[in-house]
Structure formats: C-alpha cells, structure tokens
mmCIF file of C-alpha atoms in Angstrom:
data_model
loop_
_atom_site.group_PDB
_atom_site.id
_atom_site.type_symbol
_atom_site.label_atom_id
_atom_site.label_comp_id
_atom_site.label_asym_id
_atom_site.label_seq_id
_atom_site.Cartn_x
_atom_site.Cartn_y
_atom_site.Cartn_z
ATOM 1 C CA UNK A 268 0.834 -12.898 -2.860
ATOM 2 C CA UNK A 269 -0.918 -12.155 -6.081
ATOM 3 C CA UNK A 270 -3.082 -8.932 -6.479
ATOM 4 C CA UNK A 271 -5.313 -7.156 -8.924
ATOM 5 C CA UNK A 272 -4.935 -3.137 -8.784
ATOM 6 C CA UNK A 273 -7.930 -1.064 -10.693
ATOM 7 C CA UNK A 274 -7.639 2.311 -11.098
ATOM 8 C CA UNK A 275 -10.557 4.261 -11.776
ATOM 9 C CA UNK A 276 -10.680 7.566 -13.046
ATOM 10 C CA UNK A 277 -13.463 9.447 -15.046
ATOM 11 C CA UNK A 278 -11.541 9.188 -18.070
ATOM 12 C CA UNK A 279 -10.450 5.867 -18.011
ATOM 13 C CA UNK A 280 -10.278 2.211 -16.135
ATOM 14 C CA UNK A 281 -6.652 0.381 -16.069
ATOM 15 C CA UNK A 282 -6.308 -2.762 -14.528
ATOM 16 C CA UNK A 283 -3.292 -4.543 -13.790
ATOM 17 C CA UNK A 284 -1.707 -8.103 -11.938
ATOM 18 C CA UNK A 285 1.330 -8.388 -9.692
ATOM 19 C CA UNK A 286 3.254 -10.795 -7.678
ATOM 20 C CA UNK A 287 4.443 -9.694 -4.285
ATOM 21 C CA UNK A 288 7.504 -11.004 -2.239
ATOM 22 C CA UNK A 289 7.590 -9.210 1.533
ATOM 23 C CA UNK A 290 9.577 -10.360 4.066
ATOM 24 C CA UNK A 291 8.960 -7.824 6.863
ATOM 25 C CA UNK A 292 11.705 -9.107 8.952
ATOM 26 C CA UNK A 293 14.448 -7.833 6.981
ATOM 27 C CA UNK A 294 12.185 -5.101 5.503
ATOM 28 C CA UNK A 295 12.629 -5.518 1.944
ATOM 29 C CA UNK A 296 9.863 -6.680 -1.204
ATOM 30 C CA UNK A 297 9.717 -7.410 -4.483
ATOM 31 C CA UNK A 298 6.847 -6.257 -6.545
ATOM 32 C CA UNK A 299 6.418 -7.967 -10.278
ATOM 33 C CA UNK A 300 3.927 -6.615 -12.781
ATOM 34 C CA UNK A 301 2.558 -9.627 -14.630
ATOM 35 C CA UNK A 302 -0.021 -7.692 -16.863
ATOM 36 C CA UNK A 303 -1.445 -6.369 -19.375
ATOM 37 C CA UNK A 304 1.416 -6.949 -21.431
ATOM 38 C CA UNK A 305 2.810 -3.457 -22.058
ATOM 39 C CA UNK A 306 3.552 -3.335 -18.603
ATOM 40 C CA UNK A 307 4.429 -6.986 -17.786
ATOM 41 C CA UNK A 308 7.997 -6.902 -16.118
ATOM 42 C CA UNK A 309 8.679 -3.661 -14.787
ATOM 43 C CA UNK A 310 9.230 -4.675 -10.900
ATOM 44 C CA UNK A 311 10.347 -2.624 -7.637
ATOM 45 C CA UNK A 312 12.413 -3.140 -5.070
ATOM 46 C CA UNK A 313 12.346 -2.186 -1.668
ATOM 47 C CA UNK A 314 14.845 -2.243 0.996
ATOM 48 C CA UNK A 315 14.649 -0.160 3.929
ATOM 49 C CA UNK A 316 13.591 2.989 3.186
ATOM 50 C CA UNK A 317 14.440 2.737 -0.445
ATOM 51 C CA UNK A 318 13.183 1.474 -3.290
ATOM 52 C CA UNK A 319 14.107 1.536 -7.142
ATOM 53 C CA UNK A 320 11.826 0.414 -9.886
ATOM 54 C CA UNK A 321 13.204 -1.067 -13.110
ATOM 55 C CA UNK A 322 11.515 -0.920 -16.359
ATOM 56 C CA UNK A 323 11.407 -4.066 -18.520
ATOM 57 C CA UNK A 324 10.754 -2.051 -22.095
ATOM 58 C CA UNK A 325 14.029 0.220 -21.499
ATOM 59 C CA UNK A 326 16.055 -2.181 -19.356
ATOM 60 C CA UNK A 327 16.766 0.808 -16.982
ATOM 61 C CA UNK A 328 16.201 0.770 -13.076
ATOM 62 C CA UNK A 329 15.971 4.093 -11.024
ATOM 63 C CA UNK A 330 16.071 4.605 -7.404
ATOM 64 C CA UNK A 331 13.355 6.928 -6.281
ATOM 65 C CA UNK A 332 14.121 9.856 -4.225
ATOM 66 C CA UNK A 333 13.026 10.630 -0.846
ATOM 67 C CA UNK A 334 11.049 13.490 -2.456
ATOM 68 C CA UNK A 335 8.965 11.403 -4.672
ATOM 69 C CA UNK A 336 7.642 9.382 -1.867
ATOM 70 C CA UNK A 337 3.951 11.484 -1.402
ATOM 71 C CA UNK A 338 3.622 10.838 -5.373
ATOM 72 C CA UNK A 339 1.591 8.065 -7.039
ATOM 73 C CA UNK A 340 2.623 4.551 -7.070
ATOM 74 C CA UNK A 341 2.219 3.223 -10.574
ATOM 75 C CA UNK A 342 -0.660 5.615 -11.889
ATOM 76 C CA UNK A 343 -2.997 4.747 -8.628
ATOM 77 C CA UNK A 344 -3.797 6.188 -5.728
ATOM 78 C CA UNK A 345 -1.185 4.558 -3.446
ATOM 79 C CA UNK A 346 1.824 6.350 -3.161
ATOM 80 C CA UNK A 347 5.332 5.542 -2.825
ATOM 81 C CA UNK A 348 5.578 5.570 0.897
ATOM 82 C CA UNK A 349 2.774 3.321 1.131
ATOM 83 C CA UNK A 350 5.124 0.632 -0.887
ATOM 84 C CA UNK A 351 8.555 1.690 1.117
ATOM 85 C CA UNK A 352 7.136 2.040 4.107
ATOM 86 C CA UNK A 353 9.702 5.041 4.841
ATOM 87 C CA UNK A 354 6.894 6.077 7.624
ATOM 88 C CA UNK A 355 6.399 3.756 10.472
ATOM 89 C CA UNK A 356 2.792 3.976 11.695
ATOM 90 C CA UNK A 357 4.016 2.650 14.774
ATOM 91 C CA UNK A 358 7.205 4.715 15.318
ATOM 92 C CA UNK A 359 6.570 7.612 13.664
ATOM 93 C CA UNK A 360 3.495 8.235 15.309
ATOM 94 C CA UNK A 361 1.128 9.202 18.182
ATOM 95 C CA UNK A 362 -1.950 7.250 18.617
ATOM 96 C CA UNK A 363 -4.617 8.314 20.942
ATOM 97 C CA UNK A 364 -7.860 6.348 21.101
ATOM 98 C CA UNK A 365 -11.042 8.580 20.658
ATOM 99 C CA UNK A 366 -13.977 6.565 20.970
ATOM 100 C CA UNK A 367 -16.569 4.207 19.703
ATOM 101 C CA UNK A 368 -18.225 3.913 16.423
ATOM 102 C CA UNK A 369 -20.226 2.227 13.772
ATOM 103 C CA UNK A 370 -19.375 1.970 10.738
ATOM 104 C CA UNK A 371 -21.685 0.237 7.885
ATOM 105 C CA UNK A 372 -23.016 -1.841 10.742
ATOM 106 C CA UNK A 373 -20.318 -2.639 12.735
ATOM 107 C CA UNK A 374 -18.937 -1.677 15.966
ATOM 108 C CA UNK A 375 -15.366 0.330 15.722
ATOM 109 C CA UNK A 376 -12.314 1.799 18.080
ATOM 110 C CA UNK A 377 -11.562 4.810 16.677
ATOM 111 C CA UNK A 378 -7.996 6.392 16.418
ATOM 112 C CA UNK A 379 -6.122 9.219 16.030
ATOM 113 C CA UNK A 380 -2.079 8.878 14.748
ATOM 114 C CA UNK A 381 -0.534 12.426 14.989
ATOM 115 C CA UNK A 382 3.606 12.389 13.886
ATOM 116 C CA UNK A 383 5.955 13.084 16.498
ATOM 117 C CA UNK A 384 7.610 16.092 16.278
ATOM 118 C CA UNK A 385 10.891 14.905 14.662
ATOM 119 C CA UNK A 386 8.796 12.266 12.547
ATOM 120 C CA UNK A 387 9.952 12.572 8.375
ATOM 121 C CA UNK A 388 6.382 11.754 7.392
ATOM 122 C CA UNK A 389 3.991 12.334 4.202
ATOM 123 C CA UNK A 390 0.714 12.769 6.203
ATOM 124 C CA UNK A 391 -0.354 15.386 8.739
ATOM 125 C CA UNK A 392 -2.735 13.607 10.813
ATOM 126 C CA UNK A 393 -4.528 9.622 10.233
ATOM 127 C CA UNK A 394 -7.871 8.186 11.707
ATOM 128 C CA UNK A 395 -8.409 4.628 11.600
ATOM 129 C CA UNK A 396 -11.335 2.878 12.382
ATOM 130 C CA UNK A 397 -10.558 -1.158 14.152
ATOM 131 C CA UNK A 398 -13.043 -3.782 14.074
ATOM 132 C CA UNK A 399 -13.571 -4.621 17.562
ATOM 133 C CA UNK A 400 -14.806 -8.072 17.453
ATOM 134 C CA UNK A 401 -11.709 -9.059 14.843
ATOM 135 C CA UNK A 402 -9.151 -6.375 15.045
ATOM 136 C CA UNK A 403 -8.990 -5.508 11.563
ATOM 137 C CA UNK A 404 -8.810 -2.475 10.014
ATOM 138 C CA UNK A 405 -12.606 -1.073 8.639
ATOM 139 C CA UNK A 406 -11.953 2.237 7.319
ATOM 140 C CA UNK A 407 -9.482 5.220 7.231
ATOM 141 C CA UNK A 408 -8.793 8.524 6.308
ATOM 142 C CA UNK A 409 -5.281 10.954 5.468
ATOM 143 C CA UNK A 410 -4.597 14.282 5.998
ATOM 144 C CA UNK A 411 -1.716 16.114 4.648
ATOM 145 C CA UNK A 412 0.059 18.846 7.111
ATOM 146 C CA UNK A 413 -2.398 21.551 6.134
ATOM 147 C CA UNK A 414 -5.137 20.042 7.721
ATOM 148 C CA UNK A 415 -6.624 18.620 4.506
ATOM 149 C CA UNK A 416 -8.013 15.419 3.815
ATOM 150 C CA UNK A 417 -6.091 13.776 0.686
ATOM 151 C CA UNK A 418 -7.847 9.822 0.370
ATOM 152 C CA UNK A 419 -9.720 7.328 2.372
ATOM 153 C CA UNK A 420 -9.382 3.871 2.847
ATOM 154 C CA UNK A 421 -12.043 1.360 3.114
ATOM 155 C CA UNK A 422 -11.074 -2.710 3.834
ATOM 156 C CA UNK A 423 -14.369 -5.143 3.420
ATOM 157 C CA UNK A 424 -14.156 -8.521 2.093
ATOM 158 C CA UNK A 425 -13.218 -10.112 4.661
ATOM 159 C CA UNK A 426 -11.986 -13.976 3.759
ATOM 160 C CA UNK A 427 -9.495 -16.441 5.151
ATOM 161 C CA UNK A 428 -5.891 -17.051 2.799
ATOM 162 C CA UNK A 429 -2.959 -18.413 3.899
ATOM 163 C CA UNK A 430 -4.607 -19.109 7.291
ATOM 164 C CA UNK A 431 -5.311 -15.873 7.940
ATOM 165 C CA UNK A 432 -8.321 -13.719 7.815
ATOM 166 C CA UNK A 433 -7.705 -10.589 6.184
ATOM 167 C CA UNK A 434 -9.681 -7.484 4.239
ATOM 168 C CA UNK A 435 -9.177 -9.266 0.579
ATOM 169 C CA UNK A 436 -10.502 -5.086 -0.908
ATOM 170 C CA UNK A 437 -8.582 -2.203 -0.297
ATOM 171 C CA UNK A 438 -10.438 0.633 -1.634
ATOM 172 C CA UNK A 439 -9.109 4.526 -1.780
ATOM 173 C CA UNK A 440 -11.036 7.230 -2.845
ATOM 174 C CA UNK A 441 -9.244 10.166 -3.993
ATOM 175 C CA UNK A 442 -10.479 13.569 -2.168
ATOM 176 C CA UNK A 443 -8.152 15.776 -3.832
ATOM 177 C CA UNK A 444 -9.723 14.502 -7.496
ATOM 178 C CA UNK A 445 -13.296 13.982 -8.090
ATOM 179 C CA UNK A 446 -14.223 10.416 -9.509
ATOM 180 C CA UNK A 447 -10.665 9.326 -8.977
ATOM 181 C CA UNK A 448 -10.425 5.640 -6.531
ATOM 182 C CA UNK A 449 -8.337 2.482 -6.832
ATOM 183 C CA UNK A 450 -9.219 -0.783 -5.892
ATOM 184 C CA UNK A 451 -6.361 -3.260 -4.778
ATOM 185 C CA UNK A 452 -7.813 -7.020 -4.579
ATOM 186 C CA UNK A 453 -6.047 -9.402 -3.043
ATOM 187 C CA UNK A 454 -6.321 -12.466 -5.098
ATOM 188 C CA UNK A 455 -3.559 -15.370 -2.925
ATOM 189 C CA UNK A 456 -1.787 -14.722 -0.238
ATOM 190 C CA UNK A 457 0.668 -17.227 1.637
ATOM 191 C CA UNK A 458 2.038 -16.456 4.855
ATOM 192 C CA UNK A 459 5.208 -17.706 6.784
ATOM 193 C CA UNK A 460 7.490 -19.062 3.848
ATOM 194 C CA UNK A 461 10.340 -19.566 3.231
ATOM 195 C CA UNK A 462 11.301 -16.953 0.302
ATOM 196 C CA UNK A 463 15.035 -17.342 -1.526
ATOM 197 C CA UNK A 464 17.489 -14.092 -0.446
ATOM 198 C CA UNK A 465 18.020 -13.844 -4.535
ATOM 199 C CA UNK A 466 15.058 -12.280 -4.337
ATOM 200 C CA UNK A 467 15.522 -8.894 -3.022
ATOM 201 C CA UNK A 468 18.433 -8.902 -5.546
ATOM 202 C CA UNK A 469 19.530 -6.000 -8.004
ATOM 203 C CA UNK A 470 20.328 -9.136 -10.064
ATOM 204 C CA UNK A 471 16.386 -10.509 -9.603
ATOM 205 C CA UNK A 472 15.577 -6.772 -10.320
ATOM 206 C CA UNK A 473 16.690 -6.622 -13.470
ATOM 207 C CA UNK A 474 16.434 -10.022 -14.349
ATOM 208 C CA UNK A 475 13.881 -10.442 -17.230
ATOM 209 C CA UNK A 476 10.860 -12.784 -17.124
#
C-alpha cells in the first residue's frame, strides 16, 4: 500500500509518505519512508513480535525493545505495538458485546476488549464501535491500565481499493495532549499478491533506495 501520515500538533504540522509490504500470514512488514527527503529511507521491519528500524542518514538499524512498544511510532500518535502487533486483539483479549449505538448517523455494535489475565498488553481496556450494515470499524477508544483514556480512533472515508472496501482515514486524537491528532490516509492499497520473501530481509532493510 501507499499512505500519507499527518501529524498535527499545536506547534507544528509534519507530513510524510510510505510504502507498506504486510503479509499477515507469516506476520512480518516492511515499512519504507519515501518523503520529505530528510526522512526518505529510514524503513522498519517487523517480524513477529519484533521489529527494528534502520536509519538511512546513519546507516544504523536498531531493534526496539519490548519496553518501547507503548511509545510513539515515528513522531505520531501510533505507537509501536500498533506497527508489531505484539498484542493480538483477538488473543489477547476479552470481548463482550454491550449494545447498540449511533454514531454520526449510523447504526453501531458496541464492544468491550478487556486483556486476559496473563495477556502482555499496552492498553487496559478498548471499546470499538462496528458498522452494522458493513462490518467495519466506525470509531474507538484506549485506555491504559489505570483506567484512563490515552487516544481515540475514528475510520470514515469509506472507498473501495484493491477490491475491497475499507476506512481510507484513520484519525487519532491524542487525550493525554491537547491539540495533538494524526491522520493516516490511505492513498493505494492492493490485496492478495504475491510479495518477494527478500522483502522482509535484514538485507532489504538496510538496502538503500
């Protein structure tokens, strides 16, 4: 896929391009920053649980630590676990349906995801909100183990890539800093490929573009 991250702060706006290669089967991506151009070339790599991130101006790569995984991805408000995937929403979790409701006009399941007892997770407790007429994610929100709310999540744009309709606007508003929010747009996305194992390479890592 190719994406457009802006993150929004009341100092300043910084927007940036990547490529993304996922293949969820084997769990493993690579993530390629294509601009501006200070930044162009640092990547990540994820494989399982771990990723490292190479940067293109120092030819370095470091592997990031289980304990960075609450801390921001790449300046935004996505954080590192939200690129490794070290939590699984589905195995990690408890998911109890609560109810019905609307939200900005349309008609939503709403559920609960509390982490099972010997669950390594970042958050505390998660609400999502499901379209019902589509299935797809409308809105959600992220506690931390205190009982506080850290971001929200809200998915509109709804449009058809790769034969598949998806939210195309991921937005997160940061609750722990006023005026802070990043907006991920999804740009292409192709689904279903055939992607080459060099890939998800230290050797592709590191390999300069």
């Amino acid at each position: 896929g190719t994406y457009q991250m802006t993150v929004v702060t009341p100092e300043f706006t910084r927007t940036m391009e990547m490529k993304t290669w996922w293949d969820e089967a084997a769990d493993r991506s690579l993530i390629l920053i294509t601009a501006p151009k200070k930044e162009a070339g640092n990547k990540w790599l994820k494989i399982g649980n771990e990723m490292w991130n190479y940067l293109k101006a120092t030819e370095t790569t470091v592997k990031i630590p289980p304990s960075m995984m609450l801390q921001s991805w790449n300046g935004s408000d996505f954080t590192n676990d939200d690129l490794a995937r070290e939590s699984s929403l589905e195995k990690d979790y408890s998911h109890t349906l609560l109810g019905e409701e609307e939200i900005r006009g349309e008609t939503c399941w709403k559920i609960s995801s509390i982490p099972r007892p010997d669950a390594a997770v970042v958050w505390g407790k998660i609400y999502t909100w499901v379209r019902k007429d589509n299935y797809l994610s409308s809105f959600a929100q992220y506690y931390d183990e205190r009982g506080r709310q850290v971001r929200s999540m809200v998915f509109t744009d709804i449009r058809t890539l790769g034969g598949r309709s998806i939210p195309t606007l991921w937005t997160i508003h940061n609750k722990t800093k006023e005026g802070n929010k990043t907006e991920f747009l999804i740009k292409e996305a192709a689904f279903n490929i055939s992607i080459p194992e060099r890939m998800f390479s230290f050797r592709e890592l590191e390999r300069g573009n």
